[in-house]
CSV table of C-alpha atoms and ligand atoms in Angstrom, one decimal:
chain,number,residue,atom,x,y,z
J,1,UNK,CA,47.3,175.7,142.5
J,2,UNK,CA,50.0,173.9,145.1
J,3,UNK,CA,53.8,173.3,144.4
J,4,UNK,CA,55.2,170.5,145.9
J,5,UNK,CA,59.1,169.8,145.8
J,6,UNK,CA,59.6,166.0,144.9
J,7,UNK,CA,61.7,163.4,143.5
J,8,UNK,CA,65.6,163.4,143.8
J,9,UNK,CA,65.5,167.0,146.2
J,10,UNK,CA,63.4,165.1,148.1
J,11,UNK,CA,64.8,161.6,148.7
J,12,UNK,CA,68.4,163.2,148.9
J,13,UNK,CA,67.5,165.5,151.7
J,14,UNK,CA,66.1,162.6,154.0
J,15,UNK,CA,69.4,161.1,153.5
J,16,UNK,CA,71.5,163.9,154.3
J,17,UNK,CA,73.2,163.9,151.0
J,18,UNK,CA,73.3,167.4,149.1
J,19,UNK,CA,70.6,168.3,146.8
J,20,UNK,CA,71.5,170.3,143.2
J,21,UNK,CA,68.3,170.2,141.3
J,22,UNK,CA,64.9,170.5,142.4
J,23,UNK,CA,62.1,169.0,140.6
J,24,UNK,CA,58.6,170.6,141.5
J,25,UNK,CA,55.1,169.2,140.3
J,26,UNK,CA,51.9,171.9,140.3
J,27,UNK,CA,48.7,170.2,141.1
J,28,UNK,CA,45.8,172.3,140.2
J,29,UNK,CA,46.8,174.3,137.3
J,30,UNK,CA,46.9,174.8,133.2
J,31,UNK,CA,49.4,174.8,130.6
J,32,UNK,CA,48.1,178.0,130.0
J,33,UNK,CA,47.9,179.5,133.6
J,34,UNK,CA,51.8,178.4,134.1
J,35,UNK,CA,52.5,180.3,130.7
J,36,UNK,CA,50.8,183.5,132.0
J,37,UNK,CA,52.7,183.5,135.0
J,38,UNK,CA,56.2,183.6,133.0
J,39,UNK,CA,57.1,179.7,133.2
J,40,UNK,CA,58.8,178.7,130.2
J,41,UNK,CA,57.4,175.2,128.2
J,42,UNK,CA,60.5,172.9,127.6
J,43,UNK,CA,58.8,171.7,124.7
J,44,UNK,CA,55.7,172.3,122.5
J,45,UNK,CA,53.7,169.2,123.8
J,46,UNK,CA,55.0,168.5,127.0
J,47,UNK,CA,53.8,170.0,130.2
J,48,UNK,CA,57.5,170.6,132.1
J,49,UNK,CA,58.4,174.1,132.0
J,50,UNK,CA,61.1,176.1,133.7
J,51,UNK,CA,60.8,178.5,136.5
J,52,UNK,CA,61.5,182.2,135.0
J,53,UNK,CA,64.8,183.0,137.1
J,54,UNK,CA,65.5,179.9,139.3
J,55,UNK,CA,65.7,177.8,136.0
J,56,UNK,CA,64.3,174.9,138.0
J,57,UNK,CA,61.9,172.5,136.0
J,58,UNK,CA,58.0,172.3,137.4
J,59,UNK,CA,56.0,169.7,135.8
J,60,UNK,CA,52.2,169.6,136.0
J,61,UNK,CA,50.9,166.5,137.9
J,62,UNK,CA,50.1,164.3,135.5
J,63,UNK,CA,49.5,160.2,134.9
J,64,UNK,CA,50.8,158.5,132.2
J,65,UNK,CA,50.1,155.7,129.9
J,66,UNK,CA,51.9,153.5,127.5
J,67,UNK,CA,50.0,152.8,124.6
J,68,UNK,CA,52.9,151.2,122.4
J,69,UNK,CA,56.4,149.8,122.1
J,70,UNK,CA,59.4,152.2,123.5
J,71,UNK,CA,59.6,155.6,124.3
J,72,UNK,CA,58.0,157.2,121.7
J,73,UNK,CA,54.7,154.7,123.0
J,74,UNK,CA,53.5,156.8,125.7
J,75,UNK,CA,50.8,159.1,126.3
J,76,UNK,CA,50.3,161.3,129.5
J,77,UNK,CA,47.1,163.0,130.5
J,78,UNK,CA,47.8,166.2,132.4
J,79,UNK,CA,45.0,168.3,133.5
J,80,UNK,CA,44.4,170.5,136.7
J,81,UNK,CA,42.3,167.4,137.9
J,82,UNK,CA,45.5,165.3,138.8
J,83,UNK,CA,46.5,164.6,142.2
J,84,UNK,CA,49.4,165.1,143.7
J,85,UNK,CA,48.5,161.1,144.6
J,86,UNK,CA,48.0,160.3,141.0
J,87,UNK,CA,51.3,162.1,139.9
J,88,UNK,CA,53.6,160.2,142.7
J,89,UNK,CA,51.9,156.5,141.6
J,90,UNK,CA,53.5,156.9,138.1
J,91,UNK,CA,57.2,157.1,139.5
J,92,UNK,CA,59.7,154.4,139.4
J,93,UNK,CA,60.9,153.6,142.9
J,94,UNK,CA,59.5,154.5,146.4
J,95,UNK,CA,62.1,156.6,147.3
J,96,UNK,CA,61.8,158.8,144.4
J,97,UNK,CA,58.1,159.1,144.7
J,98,UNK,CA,57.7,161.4,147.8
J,99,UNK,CA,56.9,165.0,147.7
J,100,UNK,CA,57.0,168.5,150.2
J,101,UNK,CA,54.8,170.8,150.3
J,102,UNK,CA,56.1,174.6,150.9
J,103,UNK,CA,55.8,173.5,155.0
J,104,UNK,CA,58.3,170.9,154.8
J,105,UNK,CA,55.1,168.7,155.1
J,106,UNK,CA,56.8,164.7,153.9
J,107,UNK,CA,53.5,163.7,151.9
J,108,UNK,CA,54.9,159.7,151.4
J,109,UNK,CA,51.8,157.8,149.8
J,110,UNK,CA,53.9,154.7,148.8
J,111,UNK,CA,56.0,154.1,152.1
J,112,UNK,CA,59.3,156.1,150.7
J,113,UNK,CA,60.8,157.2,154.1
J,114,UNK,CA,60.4,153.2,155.3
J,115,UNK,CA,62.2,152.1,152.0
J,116,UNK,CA,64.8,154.6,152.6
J,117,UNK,CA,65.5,153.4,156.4
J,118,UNK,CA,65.3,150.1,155.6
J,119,UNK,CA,68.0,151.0,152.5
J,120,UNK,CA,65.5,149.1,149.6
J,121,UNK,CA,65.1,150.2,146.3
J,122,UNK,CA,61.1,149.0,145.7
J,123,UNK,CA,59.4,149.6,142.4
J,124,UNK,CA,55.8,151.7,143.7
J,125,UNK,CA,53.4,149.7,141.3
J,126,UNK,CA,52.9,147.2,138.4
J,127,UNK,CA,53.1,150.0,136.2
J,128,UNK,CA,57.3,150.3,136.7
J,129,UNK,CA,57.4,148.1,133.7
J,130,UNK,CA,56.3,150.6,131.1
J,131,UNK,CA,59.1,152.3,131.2
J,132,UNK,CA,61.9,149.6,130.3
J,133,UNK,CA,64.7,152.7,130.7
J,134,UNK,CA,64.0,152.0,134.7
J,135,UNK,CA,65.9,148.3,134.4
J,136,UNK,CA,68.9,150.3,134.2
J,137,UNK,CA,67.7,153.2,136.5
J,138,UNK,CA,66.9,150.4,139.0
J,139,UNK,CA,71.0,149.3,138.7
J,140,UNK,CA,72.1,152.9,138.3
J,141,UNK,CA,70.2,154.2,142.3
J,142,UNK,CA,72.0,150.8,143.6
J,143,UNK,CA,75.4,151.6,142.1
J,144,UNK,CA,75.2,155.2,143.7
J,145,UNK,CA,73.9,154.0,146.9
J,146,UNK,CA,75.2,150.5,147.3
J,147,UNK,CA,78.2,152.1,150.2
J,148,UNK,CA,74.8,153.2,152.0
J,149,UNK,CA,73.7,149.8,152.4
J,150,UNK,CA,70.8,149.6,149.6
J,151,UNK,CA,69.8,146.6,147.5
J,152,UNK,CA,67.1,146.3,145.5
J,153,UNK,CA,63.8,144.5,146.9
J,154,UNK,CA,63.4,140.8,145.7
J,155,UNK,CA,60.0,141.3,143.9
J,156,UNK,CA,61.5,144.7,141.9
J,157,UNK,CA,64.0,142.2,140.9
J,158,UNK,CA,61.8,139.8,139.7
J,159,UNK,CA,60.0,142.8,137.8
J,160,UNK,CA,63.3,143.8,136.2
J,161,UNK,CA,63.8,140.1,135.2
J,162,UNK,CA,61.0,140.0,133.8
J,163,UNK,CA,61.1,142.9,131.3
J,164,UNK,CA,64.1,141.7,130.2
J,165,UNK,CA,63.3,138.2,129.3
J,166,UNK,CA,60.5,140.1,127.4
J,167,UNK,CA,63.2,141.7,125.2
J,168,UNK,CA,61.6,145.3,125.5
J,169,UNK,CA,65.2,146.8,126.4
J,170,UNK,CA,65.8,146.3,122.7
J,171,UNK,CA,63.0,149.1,122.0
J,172,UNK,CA,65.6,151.8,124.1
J,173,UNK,CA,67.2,154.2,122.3
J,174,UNK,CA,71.6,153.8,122.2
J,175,UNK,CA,71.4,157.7,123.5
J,176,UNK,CA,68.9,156.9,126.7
J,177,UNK,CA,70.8,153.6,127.5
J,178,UNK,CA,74.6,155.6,127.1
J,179,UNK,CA,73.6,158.3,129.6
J,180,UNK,CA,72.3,155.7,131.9
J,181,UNK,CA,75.3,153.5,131.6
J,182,UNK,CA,77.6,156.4,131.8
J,183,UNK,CA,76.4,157.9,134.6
J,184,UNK,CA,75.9,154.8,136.5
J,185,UNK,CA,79.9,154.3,135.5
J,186,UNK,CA,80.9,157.5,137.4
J,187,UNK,CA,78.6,155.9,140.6
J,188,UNK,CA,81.0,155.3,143.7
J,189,UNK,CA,80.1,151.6,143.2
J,190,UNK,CA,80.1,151.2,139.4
J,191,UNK,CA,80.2,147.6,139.9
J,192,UNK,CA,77.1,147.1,141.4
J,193,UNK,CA,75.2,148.4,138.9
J,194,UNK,CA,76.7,145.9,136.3
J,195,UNK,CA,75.6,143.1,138.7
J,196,UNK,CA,72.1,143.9,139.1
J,197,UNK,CA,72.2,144.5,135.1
J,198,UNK,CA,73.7,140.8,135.1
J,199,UNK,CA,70.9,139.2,137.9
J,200,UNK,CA,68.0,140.6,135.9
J,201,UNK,CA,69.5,139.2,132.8
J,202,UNK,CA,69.4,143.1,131.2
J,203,UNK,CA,73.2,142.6,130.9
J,204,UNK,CA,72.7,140.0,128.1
J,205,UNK,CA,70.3,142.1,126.2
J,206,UNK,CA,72.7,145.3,126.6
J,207,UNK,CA,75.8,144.0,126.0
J,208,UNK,CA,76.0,140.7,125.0
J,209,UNK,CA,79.6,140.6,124.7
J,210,UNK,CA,79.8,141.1,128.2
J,211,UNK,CA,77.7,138.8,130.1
J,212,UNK,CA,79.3,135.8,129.8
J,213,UNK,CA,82.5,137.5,131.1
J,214,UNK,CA,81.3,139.1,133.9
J,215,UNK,CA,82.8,138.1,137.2
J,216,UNK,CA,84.4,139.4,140.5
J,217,UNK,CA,87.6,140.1,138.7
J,218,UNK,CA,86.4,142.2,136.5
J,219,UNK,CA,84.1,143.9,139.4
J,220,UNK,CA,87.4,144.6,141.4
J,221,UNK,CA,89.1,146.4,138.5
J,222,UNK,CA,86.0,148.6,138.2
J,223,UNK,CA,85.5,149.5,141.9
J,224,UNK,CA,89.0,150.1,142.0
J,225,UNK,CA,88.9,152.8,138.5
J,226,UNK,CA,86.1,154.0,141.3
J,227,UNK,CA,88.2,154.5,144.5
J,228,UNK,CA,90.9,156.2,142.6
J,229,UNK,CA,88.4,158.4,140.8
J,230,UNK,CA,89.2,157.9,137.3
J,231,UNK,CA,87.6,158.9,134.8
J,232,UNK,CA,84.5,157.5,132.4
J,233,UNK,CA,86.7,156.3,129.8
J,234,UNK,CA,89.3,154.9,132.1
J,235,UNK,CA,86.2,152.7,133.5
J,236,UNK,CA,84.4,152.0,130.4
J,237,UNK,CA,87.7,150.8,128.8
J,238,UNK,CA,88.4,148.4,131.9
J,239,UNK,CA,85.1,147.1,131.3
J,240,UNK,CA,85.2,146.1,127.8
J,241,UNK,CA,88.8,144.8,128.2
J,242,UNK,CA,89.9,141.5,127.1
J,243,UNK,CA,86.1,140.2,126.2
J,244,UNK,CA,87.5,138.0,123.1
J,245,UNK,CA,85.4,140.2,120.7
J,246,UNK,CA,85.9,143.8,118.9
J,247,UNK,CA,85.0,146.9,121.3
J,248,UNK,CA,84.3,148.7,118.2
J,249,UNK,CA,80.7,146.9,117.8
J,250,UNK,CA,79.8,147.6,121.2
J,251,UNK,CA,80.6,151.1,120.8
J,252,UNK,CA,79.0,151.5,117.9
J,253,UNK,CA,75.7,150.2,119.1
J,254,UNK,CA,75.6,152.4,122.2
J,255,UNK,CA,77.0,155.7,120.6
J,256,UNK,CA,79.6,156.2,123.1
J,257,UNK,CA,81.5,159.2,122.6
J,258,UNK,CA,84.6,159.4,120.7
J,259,UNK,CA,87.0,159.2,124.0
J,260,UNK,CA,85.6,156.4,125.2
J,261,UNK,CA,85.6,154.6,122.3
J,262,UNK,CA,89.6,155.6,121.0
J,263,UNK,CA,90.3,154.1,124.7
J,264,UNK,CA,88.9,150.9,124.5
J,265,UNK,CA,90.2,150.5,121.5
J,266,UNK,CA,94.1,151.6,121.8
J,267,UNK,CA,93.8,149.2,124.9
J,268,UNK,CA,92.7,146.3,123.3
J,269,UNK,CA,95.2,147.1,120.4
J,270,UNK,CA,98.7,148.5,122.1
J,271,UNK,CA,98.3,146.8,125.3
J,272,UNK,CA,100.6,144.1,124.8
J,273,UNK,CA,103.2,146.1,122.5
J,274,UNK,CA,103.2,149.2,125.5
J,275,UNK,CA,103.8,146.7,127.9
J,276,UNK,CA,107.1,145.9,125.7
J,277,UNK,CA,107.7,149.7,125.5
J,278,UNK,CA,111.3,149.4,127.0
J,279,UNK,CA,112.5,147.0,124.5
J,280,UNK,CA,111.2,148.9,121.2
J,281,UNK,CA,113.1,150.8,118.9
J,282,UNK,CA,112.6,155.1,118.6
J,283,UNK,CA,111.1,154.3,115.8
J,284,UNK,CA,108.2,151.6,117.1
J,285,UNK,CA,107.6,154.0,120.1
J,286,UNK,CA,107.2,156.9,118.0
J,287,UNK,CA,104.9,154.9,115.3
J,288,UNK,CA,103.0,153.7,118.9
J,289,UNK,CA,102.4,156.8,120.1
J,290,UNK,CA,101.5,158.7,117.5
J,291,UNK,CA,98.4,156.0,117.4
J,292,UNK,CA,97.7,157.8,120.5
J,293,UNK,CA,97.7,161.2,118.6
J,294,UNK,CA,100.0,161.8,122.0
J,295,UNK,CA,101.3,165.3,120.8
J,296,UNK,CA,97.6,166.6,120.5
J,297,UNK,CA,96.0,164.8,123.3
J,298,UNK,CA,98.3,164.0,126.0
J,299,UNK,CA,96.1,163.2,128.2
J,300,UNK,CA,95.4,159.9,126.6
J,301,UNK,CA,98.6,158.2,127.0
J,302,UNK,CA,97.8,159.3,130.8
J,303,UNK,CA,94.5,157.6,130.8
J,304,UNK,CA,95.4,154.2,129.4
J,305,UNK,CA,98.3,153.8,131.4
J,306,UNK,CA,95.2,154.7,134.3
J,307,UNK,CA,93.5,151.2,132.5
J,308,UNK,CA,96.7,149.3,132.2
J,309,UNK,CA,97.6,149.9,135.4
J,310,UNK,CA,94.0,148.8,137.0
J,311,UNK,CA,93.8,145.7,134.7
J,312,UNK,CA,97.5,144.7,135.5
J,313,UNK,CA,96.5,145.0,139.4
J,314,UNK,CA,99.9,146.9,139.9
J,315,UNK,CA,102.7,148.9,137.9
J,316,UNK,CA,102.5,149.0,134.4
J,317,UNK,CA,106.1,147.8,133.2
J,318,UNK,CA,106.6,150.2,129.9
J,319,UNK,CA,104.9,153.4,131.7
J,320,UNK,CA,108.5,155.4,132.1
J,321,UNK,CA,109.7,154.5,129.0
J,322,UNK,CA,106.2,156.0,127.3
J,323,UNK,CA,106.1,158.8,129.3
J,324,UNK,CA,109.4,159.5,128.6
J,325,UNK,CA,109.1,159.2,124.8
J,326,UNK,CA,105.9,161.4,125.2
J,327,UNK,CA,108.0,164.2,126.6
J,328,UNK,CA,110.9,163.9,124.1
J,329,UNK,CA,108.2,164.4,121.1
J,330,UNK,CA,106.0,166.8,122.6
J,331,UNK,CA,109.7,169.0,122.9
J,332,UNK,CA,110.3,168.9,119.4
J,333,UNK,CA,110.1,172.4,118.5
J,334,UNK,CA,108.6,173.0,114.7
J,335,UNK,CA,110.1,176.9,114.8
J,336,UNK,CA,113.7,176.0,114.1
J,337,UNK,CA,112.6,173.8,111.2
J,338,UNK,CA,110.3,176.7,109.8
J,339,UNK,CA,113.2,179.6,110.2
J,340,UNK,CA,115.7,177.2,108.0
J,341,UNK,CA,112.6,177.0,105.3
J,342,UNK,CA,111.2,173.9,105.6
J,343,UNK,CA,107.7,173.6,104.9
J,344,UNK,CA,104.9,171.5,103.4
J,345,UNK,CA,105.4,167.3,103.3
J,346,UNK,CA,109.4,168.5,104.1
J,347,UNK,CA,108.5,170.2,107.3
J,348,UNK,CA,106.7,167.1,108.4
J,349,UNK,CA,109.4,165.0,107.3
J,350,UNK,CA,112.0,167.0,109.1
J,351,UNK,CA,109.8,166.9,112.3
J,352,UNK,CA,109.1,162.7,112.2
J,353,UNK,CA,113.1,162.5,111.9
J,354,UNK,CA,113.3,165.2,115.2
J,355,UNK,CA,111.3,162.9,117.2
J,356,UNK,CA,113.0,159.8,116.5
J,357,UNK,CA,116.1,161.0,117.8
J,358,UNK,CA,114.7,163.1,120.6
J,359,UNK,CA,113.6,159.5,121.3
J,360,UNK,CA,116.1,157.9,120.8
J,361,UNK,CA,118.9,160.4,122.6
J,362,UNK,CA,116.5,159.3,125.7
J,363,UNK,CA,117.3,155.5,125.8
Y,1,LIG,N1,61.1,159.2,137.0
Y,1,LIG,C1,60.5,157.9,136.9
Y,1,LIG,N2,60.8,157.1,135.8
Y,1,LIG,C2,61.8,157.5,134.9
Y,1,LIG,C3,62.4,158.7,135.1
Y,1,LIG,C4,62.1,159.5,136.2
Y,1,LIG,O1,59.6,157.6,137.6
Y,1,LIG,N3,62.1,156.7,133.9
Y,1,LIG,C5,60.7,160.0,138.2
Y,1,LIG,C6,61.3,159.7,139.5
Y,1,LIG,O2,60.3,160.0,140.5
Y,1,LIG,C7,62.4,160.6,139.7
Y,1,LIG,C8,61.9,161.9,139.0
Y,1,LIG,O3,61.1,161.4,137.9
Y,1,LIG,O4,62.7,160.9,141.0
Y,1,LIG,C9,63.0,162.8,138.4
Y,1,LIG,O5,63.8,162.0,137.5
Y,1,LIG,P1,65.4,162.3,137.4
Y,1,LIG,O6,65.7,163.8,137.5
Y,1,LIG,O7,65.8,161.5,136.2
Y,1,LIG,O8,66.0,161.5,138.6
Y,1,LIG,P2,66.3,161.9,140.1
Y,1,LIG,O9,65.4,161.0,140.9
Y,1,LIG,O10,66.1,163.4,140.4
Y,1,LIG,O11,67.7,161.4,140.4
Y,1,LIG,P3,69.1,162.0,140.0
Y,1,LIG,O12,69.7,162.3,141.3
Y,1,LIG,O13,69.8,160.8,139.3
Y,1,LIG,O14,68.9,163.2,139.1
């Protein structure tokens, strides 16, 4: 049997960017032969298994074949009489379907190393489109490699556009679109993968909501949440801001984690009252921030003022006065309250009248 390093290792080394995992296909060998050599199957029926100490995966070579709508409609065939050829021909783009062999050998069947010079992201054959998943792939690679000059090739395009106007993106699950869409987010050009989405026409059959307000403005705010590193809910909030509809829908569709969600949503509620933050009463701000559950998770008030502060395109005007407000409740001490006996719905009535005039003594 032969081992050949391929994929991401392989694409990332020939651009002199660092390499974390390494993906290895074995032409030549069995299920069973990998088993008896300690490998460990990731799943019953699927031939990836995982070196015994390095904990790297090694897939056999293998072809695939889609037999039916979405993921679920695929079969592979896997069998010691795969090539190493055969294996590379099934992968999405050119750049990711090089390989190694244990010399450092390049073995580059479909033209990789010229795609990667020439900075193009190039589907390697027809069958790109039987995985719809690689529409946002496609946008994802172009959003992390977009500073290094790479665009995606006019007929991979047309490709893309084409499984979307075919409405096969519906058939994705919310879970395999999310972790594409938030790790292309966290991209150092998170904007770029939202405009290829939006020139295929996947952004209309992703989020619909969206597409009609996508635009350069909205592209600036998220390359800047980019340049100043902020964090995925800081950038997902941004995007959804100000659409004219509900985030919760959206949210709720895709499956997007708790944070991201409560984000978008205190944004699209508060924004205009925090911005007033100065001129509310103790007992508004307090109300205000305990919507942001501000005494458990601090770091909330911190992110949206983040999204504020990006969507106002400079200083947010009621920042100090929130931060202030956070600090005076977060110092209310429950002990004192406790020692003099208070407890039950007391105790937390005792506590909401601390914090209004811890707030309040801050004006
Ligand atoms: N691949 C593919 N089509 C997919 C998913 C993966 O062709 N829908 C192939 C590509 O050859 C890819 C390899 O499987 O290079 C490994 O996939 P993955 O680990 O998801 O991506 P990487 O290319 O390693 O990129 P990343 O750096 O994002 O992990």
């Amino acid at each position: 049997m032969q081992i050949y390093k391929v994929g991401g290792a392989v694409r990332d080394r020939l651009l002199g960017l660092p390499v974390t995992d390494i993906d290895w296909v074995v032409v030549g060998a069995s299920a069973e032969q990998m088993q008896a050599l300690g490998y460990r199957p990731v799943g019953a029926d699927f031939p990836v298994f995982l070196h015994p100490r390095s904990g790297d995966e090694y897939a056999l070579a293998r072809t695939e074949r889609k037999n039916g709508r979405g993921y679920a409609g695929f079969t592979f065939h896997a069998s010691p009489s795969v090539t190493l050829e055969e294996d590379l021909a099934r992968r999405d783009l050119t750049i990711n379907a090089m390989a190694e062999d244990e010399h450092g050998q390049l073995i580059d069947p479909y033209n990789g190393q010229r795609d990667l010079q020439q900075r193009v992201l190039r589907h390697v054959a027809p069958a790109f489109a039987e995985d719809p998943l690689r529409v946002l792939r496609v946008a994802r690679f172009a959003a992390r490699y977009a500073s290094l000059g790479f665009t995606v090739a006019a007929p991979t395009l047309e490709l893309m556009r084409q499984l979307s106007a075919s409405g096969e993106l519906q058939a994705l699950t919310a879970e395999r679109c999310w972790k594409e869409i938030s790790r292309a987010l966290m991209e150092t050009s998170p904007q770029v993968f939202i405009d290829v989405l939006q020139a295929c026409g996947a952004l209309a059959q992703l989020i619909p909501e969206l597409a009609p307000h996508w635009g350069p403005e909205r592209a600036q705010v998220l390359a800047r949440a980019a340049a100043e590193r902020q964090p995925l809910p800081v950038r997902w909030a941004c995007l959804l801001h100000g659409l004219g509809n509900p985030v919760q829908p959206v949210c709720e569709r895709l499956k997007v984690p708790r944070e991201c969600q409560a984000l978008a949503q205190l944004l699209e509620r508060y924004l205009g009252t925090a911005q007033r933050a100065a001129s509310l009463a103790p007992g508004e701000l307090v109300e205000l921030l305990q919507h942001f559950d501000v005494l458990r998770r601090p770091q909330r008030l911190e992110a949206f003022l983040a999204a504020a502060t990006l969507l106002q395109h400079g200083p947010f005007p009621g920042a100090e006065r929130l931060r202030q407000a956070a600090r005076a409740m977060q110092a209310v001490d429950a002990q004192p309250l406790i020692a003099q006996g208070f407890k039950g719905q007391a105790l937390g009535d005792a506590l909401q009248q601390a914090r209004l005039q811890a707030v309040g003594a801050t004006r």
